[in-house]
Amino acid sequence: EVQLVESGGGLVQPGGSLRLSCAASGFTFSSFEMNWVRQAPGKGLEWVSYISISGSTIYYADSVKGRFTISRDNAKNSLYLQLNSLRAEDTAVYYCARGGRGAVIDDAFDLWGQGTMVTVSS
Amino acid sequence: QSVLTQPPSVSGAPGQRVTISCTGSSSNIGAVYDVHWYQQLPGTAPKLLIYGNSNRPSGVPGRFSGSKSGTSASLAISGLQAEDEADYYCQSYDSSLSGWVFGGGTKLTVL
């Protein structure tokens, strides 16, 4: 089955850190760009970060730049997001989402995981 | 404040047709980047509904259609059904932000 499964969410204090993982299966992970998208409780979708197929190109939303780090391990079919210096406003469900094969920059996100909840609170 | 602007809510009776607009700017929709639409049913992850402005992924009913013109795009849903009640989001790439942007989302209520 083609799927993405996130893990690693939880409750963390402000200023703390967390590492999210996304396990891919059922498709050739190393052929697709990947993204993280988050959704605060009761709010809309916010793109967080992008990583190219090789990992050589990375983009971040301004809201997380300098605090979050995206990475991937194609040998393990896995995507990661390291969250540091967490703030209350980072509280959200974090989704990993599959992008395109790298031909164009504006491909749709055609496969989403079920999400993992991150709660930042003291 | 989202970069792409959508109406917060729309509604329609079963069988009717509704449209959801998505307005951007010259750095995203107007810059020839594609617009994509996602459907998020309550308590679930988003699902790709329309890609490349007007294309439907396999399995998406033909009742759903998309279009784009200038700096705006639209999602049309005809023959409304109760199961269409969900949140809908438009998305595009923004060259000035070097990233992807979403609309604020539109809640569709089937009366």
PDB file of N, CA and C in Angstrom, chain B residues 27-98:
ATOM      1  N   SER B  27       3.075  36.945  -7.968  1.00  0.00           N
ATOM      2  CA  SER B  27       4.207  36.102  -7.565  1.00  0.00           C
ATOM      3  C   SER B  27       3.798  34.649  -7.362  1.00  0.00           C
ATOM      4  N   ASN B  28       2.516  34.373  -7.471  1.00  0.00           N
ATOM      5  CA  ASN B  28       2.081  32.980  -7.313  1.00  0.00           C
ATOM      6  C   ASN B  28       1.152  32.575  -8.470  1.00  0.00           C
ATOM      7  N   ILE B  29      -0.125  32.665  -8.301  1.00  0.00           N
ATOM      8  CA  ILE B  29      -1.050  32.225  -9.359  1.00  0.00           C
ATOM      9  C   ILE B  29      -0.808  32.989 -10.656  1.00  0.00           C
ATOM     10  N   GLY B  30      -0.588  34.289 -10.547  1.00  0.00           N
ATOM     11  CA  GLY B  30      -0.391  35.124 -11.731  1.00  0.00           C
ATOM     12  C   GLY B  30       0.948  34.932 -12.420  1.00  0.00           C
ATOM     13  N   ALA B  31       1.845  34.220 -11.762  1.00  0.00           N
ATOM     14  CA  ALA B  31       3.173  33.958 -12.316  1.00  0.00           C
ATOM     15  C   ALA B  31       3.219  32.612 -13.022  1.00  0.00           C
ATOM     16  N   VAL B  32       2.111  32.162 -13.487  1.00  0.00           N
ATOM     17  CA  VAL B  32       1.921  30.916 -14.250  1.00  0.00           C
ATOM     18  C   VAL B  32       2.185  29.642 -13.448  1.00  0.00           C
ATOM     19  N   TYR B  33       2.311  29.772 -12.129  1.00  0.00           N
ATOM     20  CA  TYR B  33       2.416  28.553 -11.325  1.00  0.00           C
ATOM     21  C   TYR B  33       1.039  27.895 -11.235  1.00  0.00           C
ATOM     22  N   ASP B  34       1.048  26.588 -11.212  1.00  0.00           N
ATOM     23  CA  ASP B  34      -0.201  25.840 -11.149  1.00  0.00           C
ATOM     24  C   ASP B  34      -0.895  26.028  -9.808  1.00  0.00           C
ATOM     25  N   VAL B  35      -2.222  25.874  -9.845  1.00  0.00           N
ATOM     26  CA  VAL B  35      -3.038  25.890  -8.638  1.00  0.00           C
ATOM     27  C   VAL B  35      -3.559  24.474  -8.387  1.00  0.00           C
ATOM     28  N   HIS B  36      -3.498  24.080  -7.151  1.00  0.00           N
ATOM     29  CA  HIS B  36      -3.996  22.764  -6.747  1.00  0.00           C
ATOM     30  C   HIS B  36      -5.055  22.944  -5.666  1.00  0.00           C
ATOM     31  N   TRP B  37      -5.966  21.992  -5.593  1.00  0.00           N
ATOM     32  CA  TRP B  37      -7.040  22.053  -4.602  1.00  0.00           C
ATOM     33  C   TRP B  37      -7.047  20.769  -3.764  1.00  0.00           C
ATOM     34  N   TYR B  38      -7.309  20.949  -2.481  1.00  0.00           N
ATOM     35  CA  TYR B  38      -7.345  19.830  -1.547  1.00  0.00           C
ATOM     36  C   TYR B  38      -8.674  19.826  -0.804  1.00  0.00           C
ATOM     37  N   GLN B  39      -9.157  18.636  -0.518  1.00  0.00           N
ATOM     38  CA  GLN B  39     -10.363  18.442   0.280  1.00  0.00           C
ATOM     39  C   GLN B  39      -9.962  17.830   1.612  1.00  0.00           C
ATOM     40  N   GLN B  40     -10.439  18.422   2.705  1.00  0.00           N
ATOM     41  CA  GLN B  40     -10.151  17.859   4.028  1.00  0.00           C
ATOM     42  C   GLN B  40     -11.462  17.561   4.727  1.00  0.00           C
ATOM     43  N   LEU B  41     -11.810  16.297   4.805  1.00  0.00           N
ATOM     44  CA  LEU B  41     -12.993  15.874   5.535  1.00  0.00           C
ATOM     45  C   LEU B  41     -12.713  15.995   7.030  1.00  0.00           C
ATOM     46  N   PRO B  42     -13.747  16.172   7.827  1.00  0.00           N
ATOM     47  CA  PRO B  42     -13.547  16.354   9.278  1.00  0.00           C
ATOM     48  C   PRO B  42     -12.698  15.253   9.898  1.00  0.00           C
ATOM     49  N   GLY B  43     -11.655  15.675  10.622  1.00  0.00           N
ATOM     50  CA  GLY B  43     -10.807  14.732  11.346  1.00  0.00           C
ATOM     51  C   GLY B  43      -9.859  13.914  10.501  1.00  0.00           C
ATOM     52  N   THR B  44      -9.696  14.277   9.246  1.00  0.00           N
ATOM     53  CA  THR B  44      -8.812  13.501   8.371  1.00  0.00           C
ATOM     54  C   THR B  44      -7.740  14.394   7.752  1.00  0.00           C
ATOM     55  N   ALA B  45      -6.757  13.752   7.109  1.00  0.00           N
ATOM     56  CA  ALA B  45      -5.707  14.483   6.422  1.00  0.00           C
ATOM     57  C   ALA B  45      -6.236  15.045   5.105  1.00  0.00           C
ATOM     58  N   PRO B  46      -5.620  16.101   4.607  1.00  0.00           N
ATOM     59  CA  PRO B  46      -6.026  16.634   3.295  1.00  0.00           C
ATOM     60  C   PRO B  46      -5.822  15.595   2.205  1.00  0.00           C
ATOM     61  N   LYS B  47      -6.639  15.744   1.160  1.00  0.00           N
ATOM     62  CA  LYS B  47      -6.568  14.837   0.012  1.00  0.00           C
ATOM     63  C   LYS B  47      -6.540  15.691  -1.249  1.00  0.00           C
ATOM     64  N   LEU B  48      -5.656  15.342  -2.180  1.00  0.00           N
ATOM     65  CA  LEU B  48      -5.568  16.081  -3.430  1.00  0.00           C
ATOM     66  C   LEU B  48      -6.843  15.895  -4.230  1.00  0.00           C
ATOM     67  N   LEU B  49      -7.452  17.010  -4.640  1.00  0.00           N
ATOM     68  CA  LEU B  49      -8.726  16.987  -5.346  1.00  0.00           C
ATOM     69  C   LEU B  49      -8.569  17.415  -6.807  1.00  0.00           C
ATOM     70  N   ILE B  50      -7.807  18.470  -7.044  1.00  0.00           N
ATOM     71  CA  ILE B  50      -7.542  18.987  -8.377  1.00  0.00           C
ATOM     72  C   ILE B  50      -6.066  19.359  -8.437  1.00  0.00           C
ATOM     73  N   TYR B  51      -5.362  18.949  -9.490  1.00  0.00           N
ATOM     74  CA  TYR B  51      -3.973  19.353  -9.652  1.00  0.00           C
ATOM     75  C   TYR B  51      -3.778  20.019 -11.009  1.00  0.00           C
ATOM     76  N   GLY B  52      -2.752  20.845 -11.092  1.00  0.00           N
ATOM     77  CA  GLY B  52      -2.473  21.507 -12.357  1.00  0.00           C
ATOM     78  C   GLY B  52      -3.649  22.316 -12.867  1.00  0.00           C
ATOM     79  N   ASN B  53      -4.298  23.047 -11.972  1.00  0.00           N
ATOM     80  CA  ASN B  53      -5.413  23.954 -12.284  1.00  0.00           C
ATOM     81  C   ASN B  53      -6.736  23.256 -12.567  1.00  0.00           C
ATOM     82  N   SER B  54      -6.714  22.165 -13.325  1.00  0.00           N
ATOM     83  CA  SER B  54      -7.994  21.620 -13.783  1.00  0.00           C
ATOM     84  C   SER B  54      -8.011  20.098 -13.940  1.00  0.00           C
ATOM     85  N   ASN B  55      -7.006  19.431 -13.428  1.00  0.00           N
ATOM     86  CA  ASN B  55      -6.928  17.979 -13.605  1.00  0.00           C
ATOM     87  C   ASN B  55      -7.380  17.230 -12.357  1.00  0.00           C
ATOM     88  N   ARG B  56      -8.113  16.150 -12.581  1.00  0.00           N
ATOM     89  CA  ARG B  56      -8.587  15.353 -11.455  1.00  0.00           C
ATOM     90  C   ARG B  56      -7.774  14.068 -11.319  1.00  0.00           C
ATOM     91  N   PRO B  57      -7.272  13.807 -10.093  1.00  0.00           N
ATOM     92  CA  PRO B  57      -6.592  12.521  -9.866  1.00  0.00           C
ATOM     93  C   PRO B  57      -7.583  11.379 -10.050  1.00  0.00           C
ATOM     94  N   SER B  58      -7.067  10.218 -10.311  1.00  0.00           N
ATOM     95  CA  SER B  58      -7.899   9.038 -10.434  1.00  0.00           C
ATOM     96  C   SER B  58      -8.747   8.853  -9.178  1.00  0.00           C
ATOM     97  N   GLY B  59     -10.021   8.616  -9.369  1.00  0.00           N
ATOM     98  CA  GLY B  59     -10.917   8.382  -8.243  1.00  0.00           C
ATOM     99  C   GLY B  59     -11.722   9.594  -7.822  1.00  0.00           C
ATOM    100  N   VAL B  60     -11.335  10.765  -8.274  1.00  0.00           N
ATOM    101  CA  VAL B  60     -12.093  11.978  -7.933  1.00  0.00           C
ATOM    102  C   VAL B  60     -13.247  12.122  -8.931  1.00  0.00           C
ATOM    103  N   PRO B  61     -14.463  12.247  -8.425  1.00  0.00           N
ATOM    104  CA  PRO B  61     -15.628  12.333  -9.329  1.00  0.00           C
ATOM    105  C   PRO B  61     -15.563  13.532 -10.270  1.00  0.00           C
ATOM    106  N   GLY B  62     -16.190  13.379 -11.409  1.00  0.00           N
ATOM    107  CA  GLY B  62     -16.214  14.443 -12.396  1.00  0.00           C
ATOM    108  C   GLY B  62     -17.024  15.650 -11.965  1.00  0.00           C
ATOM    109  N   ARG B  63     -17.711  15.537 -10.835  1.00  0.00           N
ATOM    110  CA  ARG B  63     -18.480  16.681 -10.311  1.00  0.00           C
ATOM    111  C   ARG B  63     -17.565  17.821  -9.863  1.00  0.00           C
ATOM    112  N   PHE B  64     -16.313  17.488  -9.646  1.00  0.00           N
ATOM    113  CA  PHE B  64     -15.333  18.471  -9.207  1.00  0.00           C
ATOM    114  C   PHE B  64     -14.532  18.967 -10.416  1.00  0.00           C
ATOM    115  N   SER B  65     -14.432  20.280 -10.557  1.00  0.00           N
ATOM    116  CA  SER B  65     -13.663  20.846 -11.658  1.00  0.00           C
ATOM    117  C   SER B  65     -12.956  22.104 -11.209  1.00  0.00           C
ATOM    118  N   GLY B  66     -11.834  22.403 -11.858  1.00  0.00           N
ATOM    119  CA  GLY B  66     -11.058  23.570 -11.506  1.00  0.00           C
ATOM    120  C   GLY B  66     -10.713  24.391 -12.725  1.00  0.00           C
ATOM    121  N   SER B  67     -10.492  25.686 -12.486  1.00  0.00           N
ATOM    122  CA  SER B  67     -10.089  26.584 -13.551  1.00  0.00           C
ATOM    123  C   SER B  67      -9.191  27.660 -12.985  1.00  0.00           C
ATOM    124  N   LYS B  68      -8.485  28.317 -13.889  1.00  0.00           N
ATOM    125  CA  LYS B  68      -7.567  29.390 -13.480  1.00  0.00           C
ATOM    126  C   LYS B  68      -7.566  30.472 -14.548  1.00  0.00           C
ATOM    127  N   SER B  69      -7.540  31.723 -14.091  1.00  0.00           N
ATOM    128  CA  SER B  69      -7.467  32.848 -15.006  1.00  0.00           C
ATOM    129  C   SER B  69      -6.758  34.003 -14.315  1.00  0.00           C
ATOM    130  N   GLY B  70      -5.689  34.480 -14.917  1.00  0.00           N
ATOM    131  CA  GLY B  70      -4.950  35.590 -14.340  1.00  0.00           C
ATOM    132  C   GLY B  70      -4.402  35.252 -12.967  1.00  0.00           C
ATOM    133  N   THR B  71      -4.775  36.042 -11.973  1.00  0.00           N
ATOM    134  CA  THR B  71      -4.288  35.824 -10.614  1.00  0.00           C
ATOM    135  C   THR B  71      -5.305  35.102  -9.741  1.00  0.00           C
ATOM    136  N   SER B  72      -6.297  34.471 -10.371  1.00  0.00           N
ATOM    137  CA  SER B  72      -7.332  33.774  -9.603  1.00  0.00           C
ATOM    138  C   SER B  72      -7.603  32.378 -10.138  1.00  0.00           C
ATOM    139  N   ALA B  73      -8.174  31.572  -9.264  1.00  0.00           N
ATOM    140  CA  ALA B  73      -8.573  30.221  -9.630  1.00  0.00           C
ATOM    141  C   ALA B  73      -9.913  29.919  -8.971  1.00  0.00           C
ATOM    142  N   SER B  74     -10.578  28.905  -9.478  1.00  0.00           N
ATOM    143  CA  SER B  74     -11.872  28.525  -8.914  1.00  0.00           C
ATOM    144  C   SER B  74     -12.035  27.021  -8.895  1.00  0.00           C
ATOM    145  N   LEU B  75     -12.727  26.575  -7.870  1.00  0.00           N
ATOM    146  CA  LEU B  75     -13.116  25.166  -7.760  1.00  0.00           C
ATOM    147  C   LEU B  75     -14.635  25.139  -7.857  1.00  0.00           C
ATOM    148  N   ALA B  76     -15.157  24.306  -8.739  1.00  0.00           N
ATOM    149  CA  ALA B  76     -16.606  24.164  -8.880  1.00  0.00           C
ATOM    150  C   ALA B  76     -17.007  22.748  -8.487  1.00  0.00           C
ATOM    151  N   ILE B  77     -18.078  22.658  -7.750  1.00  0.00           N
ATOM    152  CA  ILE B  77     -18.629  21.370  -7.356  1.00  0.00           C
ATOM    153  C   ILE B  77     -20.081  21.349  -7.793  1.00  0.00           C
ATOM    154  N   SER B  78     -20.418  20.449  -8.688  1.00  0.00           N
ATOM    155  CA  SER B  78     -21.787  20.355  -9.171  1.00  0.00           C
ATOM    156  C   SER B  78     -22.454  19.116  -8.574  1.00  0.00           C
ATOM    157  N   GLY B  79     -23.770  19.089  -8.611  1.00  0.00           N
ATOM    158  CA  GLY B  79     -24.497  17.956  -8.057  1.00  0.00           C
ATOM    159  C   GLY B  79     -24.108  17.687  -6.617  1.00  0.00           C
ATOM    160  N   LEU B  80     -24.147  18.733  -5.788  1.00  0.00           N
ATOM    161  CA  LEU B  80     -23.696  18.629  -4.397  1.00  0.00           C
ATOM    162  C   LEU B  80     -24.274  17.416  -3.685  1.00  0.00           C
ATOM    163  N   GLN B  81     -23.419  16.753  -2.922  1.00  0.00           N
ATOM    164  CA  GLN B  81     -23.835  15.636  -2.100  1.00  0.00           C
ATOM    165  C   GLN B  81     -23.428  15.882  -0.658  1.00  0.00           C
ATOM    166  N   ALA B  82     -24.130  15.262   0.249  1.00  0.00           N
ATOM    167  CA  ALA B  82     -23.850  15.449   1.681  1.00  0.00           C
ATOM    168  C   ALA B  82     -22.405  15.126   2.013  1.00  0.00           C
ATOM    169  N   GLU B  83     -21.826  14.145   1.327  1.00  0.00           N
ATOM    170  CA  GLU B  83     -20.440  13.747   1.611  1.00  0.00           C
ATOM    171  C   GLU B  83     -19.408  14.769   1.143  1.00  0.00           C
ATOM    172  N   ASP B  84     -19.854  15.809   0.415  1.00  0.00           N
ATOM    173  CA  ASP B  84     -18.925  16.852  -0.021  1.00  0.00           C
ATOM    174  C   ASP B  84     -18.670  17.871   1.085  1.00  0.00           C
ATOM    175  N   GLU B  85     -19.398  17.762   2.168  1.00  0.00           N
ATOM    176  CA  GLU B  85     -19.226  18.713   3.272  1.00  0.00           C
ATOM    177  C   GLU B  85     -17.831  18.537   3.861  1.00  0.00           C
ATOM    178  N   ALA B  86     -17.005  19.576   3.721  1.00  0.00           N
ATOM    179  CA  ALA B  86     -15.595  19.489   4.080  1.00  0.00           C
ATOM    180  C   ALA B  86     -14.971  20.879   3.978  1.00  0.00           C
ATOM    181  N   ASP B  87     -13.690  20.952   4.325  1.00  0.00           N
ATOM    182  CA  ASP B  87     -12.902  22.163   4.109  1.00  0.00           C
ATOM    183  C   ASP B  87     -12.116  22.003   2.810  1.00  0.00           C
ATOM    184  N   TYR B  88     -12.036  23.064   2.035  1.00  0.00           N
ATOM    185  CA  TYR B  88     -11.337  23.031   0.752  1.00  0.00           C
ATOM    186  C   TYR B  88     -10.244  24.100   0.746  1.00  0.00           C
ATOM    187  N   TYR B  89      -9.062  23.709   0.286  1.00  0.00           N
ATOM    188  CA  TYR B  89      -7.912  24.605   0.271  1.00  0.00           C
ATOM    189  C   TYR B  89      -7.313  24.689  -1.130  1.00  0.00           C
ATOM    190  N   CYS B  90      -6.970  25.910  -1.550  1.00  0.00           N
ATOM    191  CA  CYS B  90      -6.197  26.069  -2.779  1.00  0.00           C
ATOM    192  C   CYS B  90      -4.720  26.219  -2.392  1.00  0.00           C
ATOM    193  N   GLN B  91      -3.855  25.941  -3.338  1.00  0.00           N
ATOM    194  CA  GLN B  91      -2.410  25.975  -3.088  1.00  0.00           C
ATOM    195  C   GLN B  91      -1.694  26.378  -4.371  1.00  0.00           C
ATOM    196  N   SER B  92      -0.596  27.107  -4.206  1.00  0.00           N
ATOM    197  CA  SER B  92       0.251  27.412  -5.342  1.00  0.00           C
ATOM    198  C   SER B  92       1.663  27.636  -4.831  1.00  0.00           C
ATOM    199  N   TYR B  93       2.589  27.822  -5.753  1.00  0.00           N
ATOM    200  CA  TYR B  93       3.965  28.134  -5.380  1.00  0.00           C
ATOM    201  C   TYR B  93       4.145  29.646  -5.485  1.00  0.00           C
ATOM    202  N   ASP B  94       4.922  30.214  -4.567  1.00  0.00           N
ATOM    203  CA  ASP B  94       5.162  31.647  -4.578  1.00  0.00           C
ATOM    204  C   ASP B  94       6.645  31.923  -4.772  1.00  0.00           C
ATOM    205  N   SER B  95       6.974  32.613  -5.849  1.00  0.00           N
ATOM    206  CA  SER B  95       8.386  32.837  -6.173  1.00  0.00           C
ATOM    207  C   SER B  95       9.045  33.848  -5.235  1.00  0.00           C
ATOM    208  N   SER B  96       8.289  34.780  -4.698  1.00  0.00           N
ATOM    209  CA  SER B  96       8.879  35.783  -3.810  1.00  0.00           C
ATOM    210  C   SER B  96       9.163  35.185  -2.431  1.00  0.00           C
ATOM    211  N   LEU B  97       8.450  34.147  -2.061  1.00  0.00           N
ATOM    212  CA  LEU B  97       8.645  33.480  -0.775  1.00  0.00           C
ATOM    213  C   LEU B  97       9.505  32.232  -0.908  1.00  0.00           C
ATOM    214  N   SER B  98       9.745  31.811  -2.125  1.00  0.00           N
ATOM    215  CA  SER B  98      10.454  30.550  -2.381  1.00  0.00           C
ATOM    216  C   SER B  98       9.826  29.418  -1.591  1.00  0.00           C
TER     217      SER B  98
END
